[in-house]
XYZ file of C-alpha atoms in Angstrom:
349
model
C -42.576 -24.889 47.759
C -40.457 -25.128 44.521
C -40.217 -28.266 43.168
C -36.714 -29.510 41.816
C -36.499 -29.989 38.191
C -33.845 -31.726 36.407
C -34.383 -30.503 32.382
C -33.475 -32.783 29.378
C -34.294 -31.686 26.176
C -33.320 -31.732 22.098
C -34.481 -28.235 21.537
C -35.957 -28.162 18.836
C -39.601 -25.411 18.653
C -41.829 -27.077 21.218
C -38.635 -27.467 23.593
C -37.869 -23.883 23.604
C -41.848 -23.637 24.710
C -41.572 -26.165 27.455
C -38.370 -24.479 28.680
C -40.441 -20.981 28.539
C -43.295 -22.068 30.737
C -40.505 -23.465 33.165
C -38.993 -20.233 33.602
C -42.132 -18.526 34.121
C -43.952 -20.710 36.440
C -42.925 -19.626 39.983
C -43.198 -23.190 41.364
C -40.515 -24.548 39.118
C -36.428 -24.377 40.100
C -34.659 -25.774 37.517
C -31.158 -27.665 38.869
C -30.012 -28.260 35.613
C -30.747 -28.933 31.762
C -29.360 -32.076 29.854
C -28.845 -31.148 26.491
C -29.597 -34.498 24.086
C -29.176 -35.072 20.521
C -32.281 -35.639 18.654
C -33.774 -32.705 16.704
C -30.577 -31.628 16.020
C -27.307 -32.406 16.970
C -26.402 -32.252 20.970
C -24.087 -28.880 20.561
C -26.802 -27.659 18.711
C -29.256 -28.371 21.600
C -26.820 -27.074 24.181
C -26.303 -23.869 22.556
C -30.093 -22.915 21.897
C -30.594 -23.851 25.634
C -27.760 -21.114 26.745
C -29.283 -18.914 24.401
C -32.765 -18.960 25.781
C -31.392 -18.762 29.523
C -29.585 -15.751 28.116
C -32.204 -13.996 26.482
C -34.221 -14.328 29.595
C -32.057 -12.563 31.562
C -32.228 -15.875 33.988
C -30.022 -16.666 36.278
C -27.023 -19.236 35.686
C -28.848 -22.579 35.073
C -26.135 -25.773 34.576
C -26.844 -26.671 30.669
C -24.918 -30.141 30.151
C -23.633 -31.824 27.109
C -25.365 -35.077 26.527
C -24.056 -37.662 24.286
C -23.695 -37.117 20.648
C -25.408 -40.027 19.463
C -27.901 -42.803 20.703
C -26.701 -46.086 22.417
C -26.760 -48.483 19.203
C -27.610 -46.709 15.995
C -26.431 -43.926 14.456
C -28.143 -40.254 14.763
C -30.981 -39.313 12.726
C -31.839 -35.184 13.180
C -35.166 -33.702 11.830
C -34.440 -30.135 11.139
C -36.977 -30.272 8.503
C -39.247 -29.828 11.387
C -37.195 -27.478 13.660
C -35.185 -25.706 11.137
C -31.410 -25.711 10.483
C -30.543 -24.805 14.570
C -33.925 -26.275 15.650
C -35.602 -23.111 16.771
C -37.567 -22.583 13.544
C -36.746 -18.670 12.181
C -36.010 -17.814 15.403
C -32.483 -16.241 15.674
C -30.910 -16.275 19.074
C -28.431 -14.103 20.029
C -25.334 -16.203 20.063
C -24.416 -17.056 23.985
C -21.751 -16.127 25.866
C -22.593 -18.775 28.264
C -21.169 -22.013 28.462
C -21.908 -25.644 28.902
C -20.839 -27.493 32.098
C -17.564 -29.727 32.552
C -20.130 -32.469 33.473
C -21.353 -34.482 31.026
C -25.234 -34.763 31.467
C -25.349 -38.469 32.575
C -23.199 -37.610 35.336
C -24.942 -33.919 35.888
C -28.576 -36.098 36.487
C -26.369 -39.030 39.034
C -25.041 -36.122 40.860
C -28.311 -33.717 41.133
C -30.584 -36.925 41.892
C -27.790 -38.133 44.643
C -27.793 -34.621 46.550
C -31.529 -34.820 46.993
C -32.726 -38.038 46.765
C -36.693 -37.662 46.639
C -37.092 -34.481 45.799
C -36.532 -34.647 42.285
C -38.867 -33.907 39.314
C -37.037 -35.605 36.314
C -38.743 -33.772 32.899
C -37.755 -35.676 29.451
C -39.266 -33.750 26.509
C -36.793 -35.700 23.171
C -34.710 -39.059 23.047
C -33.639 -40.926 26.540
C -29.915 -41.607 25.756
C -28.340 -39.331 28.292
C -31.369 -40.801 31.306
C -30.072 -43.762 30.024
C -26.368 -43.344 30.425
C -27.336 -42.064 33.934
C -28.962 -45.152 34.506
C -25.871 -47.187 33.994
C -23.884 -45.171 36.583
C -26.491 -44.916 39.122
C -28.747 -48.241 38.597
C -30.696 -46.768 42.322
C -31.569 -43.269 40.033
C -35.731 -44.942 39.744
C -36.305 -45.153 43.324
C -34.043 -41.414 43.970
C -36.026 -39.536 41.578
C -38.905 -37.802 43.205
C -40.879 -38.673 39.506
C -40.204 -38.666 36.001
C -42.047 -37.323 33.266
C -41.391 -38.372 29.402
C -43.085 -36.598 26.451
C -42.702 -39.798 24.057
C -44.459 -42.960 22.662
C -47.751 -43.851 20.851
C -50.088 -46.563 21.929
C -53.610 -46.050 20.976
C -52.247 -43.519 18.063
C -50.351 -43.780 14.903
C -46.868 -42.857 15.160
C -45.301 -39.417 13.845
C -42.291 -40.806 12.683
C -42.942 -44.603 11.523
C -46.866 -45.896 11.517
C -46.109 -47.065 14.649
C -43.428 -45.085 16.233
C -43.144 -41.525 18.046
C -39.737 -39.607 17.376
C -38.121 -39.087 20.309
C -38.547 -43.272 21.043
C -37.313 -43.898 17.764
C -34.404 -41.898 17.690
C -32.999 -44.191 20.632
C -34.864 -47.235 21.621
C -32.777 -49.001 23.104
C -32.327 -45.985 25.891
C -35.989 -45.856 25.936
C -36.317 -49.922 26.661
C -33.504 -49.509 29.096
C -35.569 -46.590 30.980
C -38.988 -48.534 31.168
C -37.333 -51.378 32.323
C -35.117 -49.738 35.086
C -38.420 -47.993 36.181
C -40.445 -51.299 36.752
C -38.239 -51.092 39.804
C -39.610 -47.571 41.253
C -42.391 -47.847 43.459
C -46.184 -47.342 41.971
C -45.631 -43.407 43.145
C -42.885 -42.868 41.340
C -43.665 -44.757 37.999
C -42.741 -42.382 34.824
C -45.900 -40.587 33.795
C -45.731 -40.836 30.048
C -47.246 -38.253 27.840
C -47.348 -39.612 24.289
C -49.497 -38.928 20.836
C -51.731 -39.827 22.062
C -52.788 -36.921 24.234
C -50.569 -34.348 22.815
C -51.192 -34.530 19.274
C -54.531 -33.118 20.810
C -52.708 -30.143 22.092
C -52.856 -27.879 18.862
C -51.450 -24.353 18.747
C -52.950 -21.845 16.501
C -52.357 -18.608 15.101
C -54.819 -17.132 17.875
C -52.716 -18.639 20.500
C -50.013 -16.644 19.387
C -52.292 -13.451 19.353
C -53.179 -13.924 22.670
C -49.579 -14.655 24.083
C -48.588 -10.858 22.428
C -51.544 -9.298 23.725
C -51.683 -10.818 27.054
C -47.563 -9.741 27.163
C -49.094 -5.931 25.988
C -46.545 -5.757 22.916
C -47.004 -4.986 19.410
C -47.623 -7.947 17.057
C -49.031 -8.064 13.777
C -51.100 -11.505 13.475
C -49.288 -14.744 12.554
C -51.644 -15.905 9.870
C -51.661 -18.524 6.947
C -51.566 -15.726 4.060
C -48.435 -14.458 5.257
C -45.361 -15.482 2.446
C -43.446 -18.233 3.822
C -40.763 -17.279 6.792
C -42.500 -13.591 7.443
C -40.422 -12.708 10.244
C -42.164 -11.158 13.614
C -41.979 -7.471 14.489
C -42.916 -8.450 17.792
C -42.153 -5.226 21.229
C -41.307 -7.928 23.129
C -38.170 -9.660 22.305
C -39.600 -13.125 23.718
C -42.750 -13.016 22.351
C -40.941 -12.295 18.669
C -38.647 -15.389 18.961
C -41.526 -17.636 19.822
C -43.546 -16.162 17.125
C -40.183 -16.822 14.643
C -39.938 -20.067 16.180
C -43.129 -21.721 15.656
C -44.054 -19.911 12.751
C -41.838 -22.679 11.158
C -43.610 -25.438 13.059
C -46.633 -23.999 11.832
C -45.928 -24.389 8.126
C -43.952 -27.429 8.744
C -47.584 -28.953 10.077
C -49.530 -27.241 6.892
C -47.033 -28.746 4.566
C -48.062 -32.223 5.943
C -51.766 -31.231 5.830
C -52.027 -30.801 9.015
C -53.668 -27.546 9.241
C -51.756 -24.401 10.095
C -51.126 -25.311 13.362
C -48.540 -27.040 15.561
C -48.556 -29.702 18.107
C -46.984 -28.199 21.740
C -45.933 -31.859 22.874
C -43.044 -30.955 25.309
C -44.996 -27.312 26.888
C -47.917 -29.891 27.681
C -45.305 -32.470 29.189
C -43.491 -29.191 31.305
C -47.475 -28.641 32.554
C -48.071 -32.083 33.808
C -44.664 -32.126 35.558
C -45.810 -29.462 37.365
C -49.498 -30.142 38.034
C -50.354 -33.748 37.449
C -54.317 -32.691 37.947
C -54.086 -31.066 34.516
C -53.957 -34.866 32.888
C -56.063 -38.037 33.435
C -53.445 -41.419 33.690
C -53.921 -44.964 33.873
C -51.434 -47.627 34.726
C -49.957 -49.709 32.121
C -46.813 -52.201 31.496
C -44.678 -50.901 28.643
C -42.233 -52.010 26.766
C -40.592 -50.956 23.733
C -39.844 -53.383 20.212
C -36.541 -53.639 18.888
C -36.556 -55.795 16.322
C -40.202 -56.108 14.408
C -39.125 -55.516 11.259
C -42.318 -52.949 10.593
C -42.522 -52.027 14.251
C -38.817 -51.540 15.821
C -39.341 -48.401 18.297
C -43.146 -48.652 18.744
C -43.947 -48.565 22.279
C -46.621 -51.131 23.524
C -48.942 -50.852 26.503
C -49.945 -54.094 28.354
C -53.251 -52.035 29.546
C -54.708 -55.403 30.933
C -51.583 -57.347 32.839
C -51.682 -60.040 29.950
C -47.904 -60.086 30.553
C -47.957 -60.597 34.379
C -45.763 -57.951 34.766
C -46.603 -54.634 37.646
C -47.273 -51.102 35.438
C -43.973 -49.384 35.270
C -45.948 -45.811 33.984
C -49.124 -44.014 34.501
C -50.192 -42.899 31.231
C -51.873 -39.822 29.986
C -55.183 -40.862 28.337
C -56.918 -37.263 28.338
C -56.375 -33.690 29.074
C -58.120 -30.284 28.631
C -56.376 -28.267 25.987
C -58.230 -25.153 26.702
C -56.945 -25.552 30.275
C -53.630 -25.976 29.197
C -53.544 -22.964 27.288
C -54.482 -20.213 29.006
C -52.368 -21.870 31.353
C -49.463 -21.754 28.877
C -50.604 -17.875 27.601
C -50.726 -15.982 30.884
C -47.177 -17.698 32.509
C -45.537 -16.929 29.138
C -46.733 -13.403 29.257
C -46.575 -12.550 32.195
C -42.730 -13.693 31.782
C -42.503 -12.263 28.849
C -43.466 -8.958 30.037
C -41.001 -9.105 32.868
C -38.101 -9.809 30.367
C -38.933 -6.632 28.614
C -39.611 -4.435 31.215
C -36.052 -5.255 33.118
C -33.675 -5.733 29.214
C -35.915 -3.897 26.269
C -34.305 -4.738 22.895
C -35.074 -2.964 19.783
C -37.274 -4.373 17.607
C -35.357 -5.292 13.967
């Protein structure tokens, strides 16, 4: 059977990648995608999501405007990371889709309401609109079939303060307002949480990328660190060549931080595990999130050993198998890819 999906995402590179291995996995139906602000601005988001649906030839998928800011503090964008539209050097084609009348609070009460149980909730950047949904619907933890959030650091460092992950500290007080509404959700439907932890371990290199276009059977010459800055792909396949573009940027975004060339897939790894829970290991935890440390506002804490007498509210990821992951990742994005440009072939620029 297909399993439900409701989508919310700040696309933003590792998005668009998460959104990709949705499309092509045969066991996913995606009801809708909630477009939030975080990596850039929510119209932003919204538009690379219609233009991704449209370049995929996909059927219509409901794209919803989320909020345009977080619940207490003003925005904070990172398109130093994503690049100016948040897709890297990737240039969509400009949609002639268009976002829903329903805002994407409402879009999640709705979906969740018309099949209570079923639902797979997937959130890969900041949890303002899950949030918002929250407040209309306080029942949403015990009608979602599960939710799955990319976001947090406990055992880690953060990516964004020492102690904070991004999409958490873009919107806190959402994300405190989540893990507390889902301390109410039974243990099988806690959030499973994928933070730094685990996917800072999920590194994609330049050899990924030559096995995507070879496994898709298109022409690629190799992504590689001696190419001049912003080398634009050449790529048959007009997928393939946009995801090349795309993380291309993420890749010397990650090398500029001395990182390595490579790029951490955090929200592709998150679409996996939403999927196919057997790809992670989790364990229980309480967790909260700090508001007002003056050093540690948005860092998410684990009570791993019930100091606080509270039940776990999330299962967290504590390991995974890359390896697995990708070739995973490679052959549905391929395969997909290959499907694209068999049924709409583009000309390569």
């Amino acid at each position: 059977m297909r399993r439900p999906i409701i989508l919310d995402v700040d696309t933003g590179i590792d998005d668009s990648l998460a959104l990709l291995y949705l499309l092509a996995s045969p066991e996913a139906e995606i009801l809708g995608i909630a477009s939030t602000a975080g990596n850039v601005a929510a119209d932003r988001v919204a538009l690379n999501n219609l233009a991704w649906l449209e370049l995929c030839g996909v059927p219509e998928i409901e794209v919803a405007l989320g909020a345009a800011e977080p619940l207490a503090i003003p925005l904070r964008t990172t398109e130093d990371t994503h690049g100016p539209h948040g897709v890297g050097y990737a240039e969509l084609p400009a949609p002639t889709r268009t976002w829903s009348d329903r805002s994407a609070a409402r879009m999640w009460v709705d979906l969740v309401r018309a099949r209570p149980g079923e639902i797979i909730g997937l959130c890969t950047g900041p949890l303002t609109n899950l949030a918002l949904a929250l407040r209309l619907e306080p029942d949403l933890p015990r009608l979602l079939g599960r939710l799955v959030i990319m976001g947090g650091a406990f055992n880690h460092p953060g990516n964004t303060t020492p102690t904070s992950e991004w999409n958490v500290h873009v919107d806190p007080e959402a994300a405190k307002e989540v893990f507390d509404a889902f301390s109410a959700a039974p243990a099988d439907r806690r959030p499973l949480v994928c933070p730094l932890d685990v996917t800072e371990t999920i590194e994609m290199t330049p050899e990924h990328l030559g096995r995507l276009a070879a496994l898709a059977g298109c022409v690629s010459a190799p992504v590689a660190l001696t190419d001049p800055p912003g080398t634009r792909s050449r790529a048959s396949s007009p997928i393939v060549r946009h995801v090349e573009d795309a993380v291309r940027f993420y890749f010397e975004f990650h090398h500029h931080y001395d990182q390595g060339y490579l790029a951490h897939m955090h929200d592709p790894f998150a679409a996996a595990v939403a999927l196919d829970p057997g790809l992670a290991v989790l364990r229980p935890a309480t967790v909260d999130v700090e508001l007002t440390g003056a050093l540690t506002r948005a860092m998410t804490v684990a009570d791993w050993a019930g100091m606080w007498g509270r039940e776990p509210n999330a299962d967290i990821v504590v390991r995974a198998e890359p390896a697995v992951f990708f070739d995973r990742l490679l052959d549905r994005v391929a395969a997909f890819a290959r499907s694209v440009a068999a049924s709409s072939p583009m000309e390569v620029p």
